[in-house]
Amino acid sequence: MAAPLAPFESTTSLNTDLFYDILRRLDGPTLATAACACAAFCSISREERLWEDVCCSLWPSTNREDVKSLIKYLGGFRKFYSDCFPLIVNKEVAEYQWNEGLEYLEEWTEAEYYGDVDEYGSILPSDFVSIVDIRYKDKTICSKVLWGIPNANGHNGWFYNCPFRIDLLTYAARDDDSEGEVTLSVADGLSPILSMEKERKDGKLWRELREGLQLSWIVVNRKMKQAANLASWSPLGGQRHWPTDRDFVLRFGSVLPAKDILPCQVVECILMMKFRVIHTEGEGVRTILKLSELSMQLEDMEGAHVNGRNSLLILKEALSCRRSKNYSEVLECCHLYSKVQSELKEEKMRNESRLDRLCILGGIATFITFWYIIL
């Protein structure tokens, strides 16, 4: 009896079109794995069309013709996927110590902290593109593209010195990108909510949103021909019923390097998503939620908003930051940042408390000395 054929030994007898038809049905991670299986798969997996299908399936916003042209300019869909599918990992936060950070801050002059406008002439808001997709239970509910950073024209404008913030729903990316309101309903897989009173008790809607929503916010720098996903896919946290009993706020994001840009060396990119309950089943209408906010801002270790000028520098550095396909590693970095930030706040409060006590004791000593001299 003849020995069985080794894996893929007879692949040359099969039609290349058949291989292509098989590979085009795979998602990105599986396609990348299949490329390592044999020479035939490796060769076919280099086809740009395969990766274009993968990107358009994962990020429907890349299916637009203007975005396709941008991706081809950046180096193609295969490169775009390899840059944007892994998420940013930054473990430099573990090296940050409050005392060292405080000393470093004292060494920075105001000019060094806020920067010289002339130094940033090569980094323009118009160089950046935001490619955003929201999925709920693996179904895309929102895809938006924002070209440039709105209201950031002119080096002497408010943007460079004011807190950096992008409110994606406020701006239309292009004239043909007006999609109207973004809503979630039973048709999208949302469970019926009988009333807000019942929701406040059992929190079913809140759990469904945290477990079902995913966010991808890809930032592209056209001049550098680089791209990165600044989101964390799944929510890192959030607030239930804020600021009203019908609002649900979810926070996504990543930890970005700010070495030689800000004293704290690392910052948090905060992506906020807010849904508001418009109708419940008890009101005689199907349960409907409306997306009322989708924004990006950067905060330093002390919770202060980063200004526009430094934010451009940080975003530029983030595009070449280390990335990982290991989602647990991504979460570990984000949780580590939150832990260190909390410890720094506690240390600052203790220092301020000690300072207050010293001031009080100093005042008492002065008062006693004063009366001692008088008497």
XYZ file of C-alpha atoms in Angstrom:
375
model
C 0.000 0.000 0.000
C 1.418 3.333 -1.020
C 2.302 5.856 1.685
C -0.172 8.702 2.051
C 0.693 11.935 0.318
C 2.357 14.610 2.415
C 0.219 17.713 3.054
C -0.069 19.903 -0.035
C 2.173 17.492 -2.054
C -0.347 17.300 -4.857
C -1.317 20.954 -4.904
C 0.310 21.488 -8.300
C -2.390 19.342 -9.860
C -5.126 21.670 -8.637
C -6.227 24.792 -10.393
C -4.911 28.082 -9.020
C -8.369 29.564 -9.446
C -9.710 27.009 -6.992
C -7.123 28.049 -4.413
C -8.019 31.672 -4.985
C -11.715 30.910 -4.534
C -10.932 29.189 -1.223
C -8.696 31.968 0.114
C -11.068 34.783 -0.794
C -13.618 33.357 1.651
C -11.264 33.693 4.640
C -10.998 36.514 7.151
C -7.725 38.376 7.679
C -6.125 36.281 10.465
C -7.050 33.001 8.734
C -5.757 34.242 5.392
C -2.458 35.255 6.990
C -2.181 31.799 8.583
C -3.012 30.035 5.318
C -0.237 31.987 3.594
C 2.251 30.109 5.774
C 0.870 26.681 4.839
C 2.450 26.188 1.421
C 4.147 28.042 -1.413
C 0.988 28.107 -3.527
C -1.086 29.711 -0.778
C 1.741 32.113 0.007
C 1.905 33.266 -3.601
C -1.845 33.696 -4.002
C -2.193 35.458 -0.644
C -0.158 38.353 -2.015
C -3.046 39.253 -4.306
C -4.278 42.728 -3.405
C -7.853 41.830 -4.285
C -7.973 39.292 -1.447
C -6.886 41.885 1.100
C -9.235 44.477 -0.356
C -12.121 42.074 0.310
C -10.842 41.466 3.849
C -10.575 45.197 4.591
C -13.982 46.020 3.121
C -15.556 43.241 5.182
C -13.892 44.333 8.429
C -14.066 48.090 7.794
C -16.968 48.902 5.408
C -15.798 52.525 5.249
C -12.838 51.326 3.136
C -15.292 50.343 0.393
C -15.621 53.989 -0.658
C -13.782 54.873 -3.856
C -11.949 57.828 -2.311
C -10.771 55.665 0.604
C -9.686 52.908 -1.788
C -7.565 55.442 -3.661
C -6.060 56.597 -0.361
C -5.190 53.024 0.684
C -3.554 52.311 -2.663
C -1.518 55.498 -2.212
C -0.426 54.282 1.248
C 0.916 51.019 -0.185
C -2.092 48.794 -0.763
C -4.715 46.881 1.170
C -2.351 44.198 2.404
C -0.136 46.794 4.084
C -3.169 48.694 5.360
C -4.520 45.566 7.040
C -1.174 44.692 8.633
C -0.918 48.252 10.002
C -4.485 48.614 11.294
C -5.652 45.170 12.409
C -3.139 44.868 15.311
C -3.865 47.340 18.097
C -1.431 49.753 19.742
C 0.548 48.459 22.717
C 2.503 50.875 24.884
C 4.154 49.626 28.075
C 6.206 52.753 28.701
C 3.659 53.770 31.305
C 5.213 51.221 33.686
C 8.428 53.251 33.653
C 6.687 56.467 34.681
C 7.109 57.509 38.309
C 5.254 60.415 39.898
C 8.262 62.006 41.550
C 10.316 61.776 38.376
C 7.419 63.146 36.343
C 6.942 66.045 38.739
C 10.642 66.952 38.600
C 10.559 66.698 34.816
C 7.542 69.006 34.686
C 9.334 71.622 36.766
C 12.198 71.640 34.278
C 9.929 72.450 31.353
C 9.392 76.095 30.505
C 6.056 77.272 29.149
C 7.549 77.626 25.667
C 8.893 74.063 25.777
C 5.585 72.671 27.005
C 3.428 74.383 24.416
C 6.014 74.341 21.656
C 7.057 76.742 18.955
C 4.574 77.097 16.107
C 7.364 77.103 13.530
C 8.508 73.634 14.616
C 5.197 72.073 13.607
C 4.840 73.497 10.145
C 5.508 70.071 8.605
C 2.602 68.489 10.554
C -0.707 69.788 9.284
C -4.250 68.914 10.381
C -5.153 68.420 6.733
C -2.688 65.506 6.547
C -4.863 63.345 8.828
C -7.823 61.189 7.854
C -10.169 59.384 10.270
C -11.746 56.119 9.085
C -14.364 55.015 11.614
C -16.588 51.942 11.844
C -18.968 50.827 14.604
C -20.219 47.252 14.821
C -22.916 45.779 17.020
C -22.954 41.988 17.318
C -20.747 41.804 14.189
C -23.152 43.969 12.179
C -21.927 47.358 10.967
C -24.198 50.174 12.135
C -22.026 53.195 11.309
C -19.217 53.991 8.867
C -17.778 57.496 8.572
C -14.718 59.105 7.020
C -13.392 62.491 8.071
C -10.800 64.197 5.883
C -8.553 66.483 7.902
C -9.300 67.899 11.345
C -12.221 70.351 11.279
C -11.756 74.016 12.217
C -7.982 73.646 12.484
C -6.865 75.964 9.697
C -4.180 78.554 10.355
C -1.202 78.287 12.709
C -2.463 81.202 14.774
C -5.948 79.749 15.208
C -7.536 78.531 18.412
C -6.984 74.864 17.508
C -3.256 74.802 18.325
C -3.587 76.181 21.840
C -7.000 74.836 22.867
C -7.830 71.285 23.986
C -7.787 68.843 21.082
C -11.134 67.221 20.330
C -12.833 65.710 17.302
C -16.629 65.336 17.389
C -17.168 63.022 14.472
C -20.954 63.343 14.314
C -20.735 67.135 14.114
C -18.924 67.207 10.798
C -19.706 65.843 7.357
C -16.656 64.164 5.832
C -17.796 64.767 2.276
C -21.025 65.910 0.658
C -21.851 62.293 -0.195
C -21.203 61.072 3.361
C -24.368 62.372 4.956
C -25.874 59.196 6.384
C -28.351 60.766 8.767
C -28.921 59.443 12.262
C -27.232 56.293 13.522
C -29.616 54.126 15.519
C -29.772 50.732 17.226
C -32.990 48.740 17.357
C -34.420 45.243 17.682
C -33.672 44.787 13.964
C -29.954 45.115 14.803
C -30.153 42.388 17.445
C -30.982 44.613 20.406
C -33.271 43.024 22.982
C -36.589 44.811 23.611
C -36.476 47.156 26.620
C -39.859 47.335 28.348
C -39.119 50.478 30.357
C -36.222 52.539 31.705
C -37.337 51.717 35.224
C -36.828 48.010 34.556
C -33.490 48.753 32.866
C -32.282 50.646 35.916
C -32.961 47.560 38.016
C -31.569 44.735 35.873
C -29.084 46.602 33.610
C -29.770 44.270 30.673
C -29.402 46.967 28.007
C -26.147 48.201 29.563
C -24.661 44.681 29.468
C -25.718 44.174 25.858
C -24.076 47.427 24.775
C -20.804 46.687 26.565
C -20.632 43.165 25.166
C -21.944 43.846 21.668
C -20.419 47.159 20.574
C -17.046 47.379 18.825
C -15.283 50.502 17.578
C -12.516 50.943 15.033
C -11.029 54.443 14.642
C -8.198 54.370 12.122
C -6.053 57.487 11.769
C -4.077 57.984 8.560
C -1.329 60.498 7.873
C -1.238 61.006 4.119
C 2.119 62.746 4.133
C 3.850 59.970 6.122
C 1.867 57.201 4.353
C 1.165 55.559 7.715
C -1.978 54.379 9.489
C -2.945 52.940 12.890
C -6.093 51.932 14.754
C -6.413 54.040 17.918
C -9.459 52.199 19.263
C -9.532 49.226 21.623
C -12.263 47.356 19.674
C -14.228 46.577 22.849
C -15.140 49.168 25.523
C -12.607 49.812 28.283
C -15.279 51.232 30.569
C -18.249 53.540 30.630
C -21.049 55.192 32.539
C -24.580 53.913 32.768
C -27.340 56.542 32.804
C -25.208 59.690 32.372
C -25.944 62.573 32.225
C -29.613 61.506 32.045
C -31.294 58.199 32.868
C -31.536 57.498 29.128
C -27.843 57.958 28.247
C -25.195 55.250 28.018
C -21.557 56.327 27.619
C -18.872 53.852 26.536
C -15.152 54.594 26.518
C -12.683 53.092 24.045
C -9.087 54.122 23.398
C -5.379 53.388 23.644
C -2.195 54.537 25.373
C 0.030 56.638 23.118
C 3.687 57.682 23.477
C 4.444 61.333 24.180
C 8.184 61.135 24.824
C 9.896 64.524 24.434
C 6.459 66.011 23.700
C 4.885 66.148 27.167
C 6.398 65.745 30.653
C 4.265 62.671 31.420
C 5.781 60.779 28.431
C 2.513 58.889 27.767
C -1.084 60.003 27.179
C -4.448 58.332 26.802
C -6.412 58.565 23.582
C -10.043 58.595 24.756
C -12.767 57.670 22.280
C -16.235 58.342 23.675
C -19.417 56.826 22.298
C -22.819 57.820 23.685
C -26.190 56.271 22.946
C -29.507 57.723 24.077
C -32.692 55.689 24.463
C -35.323 57.300 22.224
C -38.139 54.781 22.633
C -38.934 51.721 24.755
C -41.479 48.969 24.214
C -43.642 50.381 27.009
C -44.158 53.525 24.933
C -45.844 51.515 22.206
C -42.849 51.795 19.858
C -39.960 49.421 19.204
C -36.879 49.978 21.327
C -34.636 52.521 19.575
C -31.270 53.950 20.628
C -29.638 56.906 18.891
C -25.896 57.521 18.649
C -25.566 61.045 20.063
C -21.781 61.359 20.450
C -18.627 59.896 18.920
C -15.507 61.844 19.840
C -11.733 61.696 20.285
C -9.570 63.595 22.745
C -6.161 63.156 24.372
C -5.501 63.438 28.105
C -2.236 63.406 30.043
C -1.522 61.522 33.274
C -3.105 64.254 35.381
C -6.318 64.163 33.339
C -5.594 67.463 31.566
C -6.616 67.810 27.921
C -3.713 67.967 25.443
C -3.768 70.971 23.135
C -4.051 70.733 19.358
C -0.402 71.439 18.625
C 0.952 68.645 20.828
C -1.850 66.305 19.785
C -0.679 66.431 16.173
C 2.801 65.412 17.292
C 1.448 62.590 19.453
C -0.762 61.265 16.645
C 2.232 61.334 14.327
C 4.292 59.261 16.789
C 1.400 56.850 17.375
C 1.454 55.783 13.726
C 4.831 54.115 14.250
C 4.035 52.727 17.719
C 4.352 49.014 18.555
C 1.241 46.897 17.904
C -0.055 43.489 18.879
C -2.710 41.004 17.750
C -2.887 39.769 21.338
C -5.949 41.568 22.652
C -5.212 40.670 26.270
C -1.874 42.477 25.949
C -3.670 45.564 24.642
C -6.095 45.522 27.580
C -3.226 45.016 30.017
C -1.554 48.226 28.835
C -4.785 50.230 29.124
C -5.520 48.884 32.607
C -1.926 49.545 33.666
C -2.279 53.162 32.583
C -5.470 53.545 34.618
C -3.791 51.959 37.644
C -0.738 54.215 37.494
C -2.937 57.260 36.904
C -5.004 56.438 40.008
C -1.861 55.964 42.089
C -0.506 59.322 40.908
C -3.746 61.073 41.837
C -3.682 59.474 45.287
C -0.040 60.460 45.773
C -0.802 64.012 44.688
C -3.712 64.213 47.146
C -1.476 62.902 49.965
C 1.207 65.464 49.117
C -1.361 68.258 49.069
C -2.795 67.035 52.375
C 0.669 67.014 53.965
C 1.322 70.482 52.586
C -1.964 71.743 54.032
C -1.064 70.305 57.443
C 2.368 71.927 57.306
C 0.784 75.254 56.412
C -1.634 74.951 59.334
C 1.170 74.004 61.734
C 3.279 76.842 60.391
C 0.427 79.259 60.941
C -0.091 78.038 64.506
C 3.630 78.334 65.242
C 3.667 81.867 63.870
C 0.613 82.778 65.949
C 2.182 81.354 69.142
C 5.483 83.124 68.453
C 3.642 86.396 67.856
C 1.804 86.205 71.184
C 4.926 85.056 72.991
C 6.730 88.180 71.801
C 3.823 90.433 72.815
C 3.517 88.870 76.263
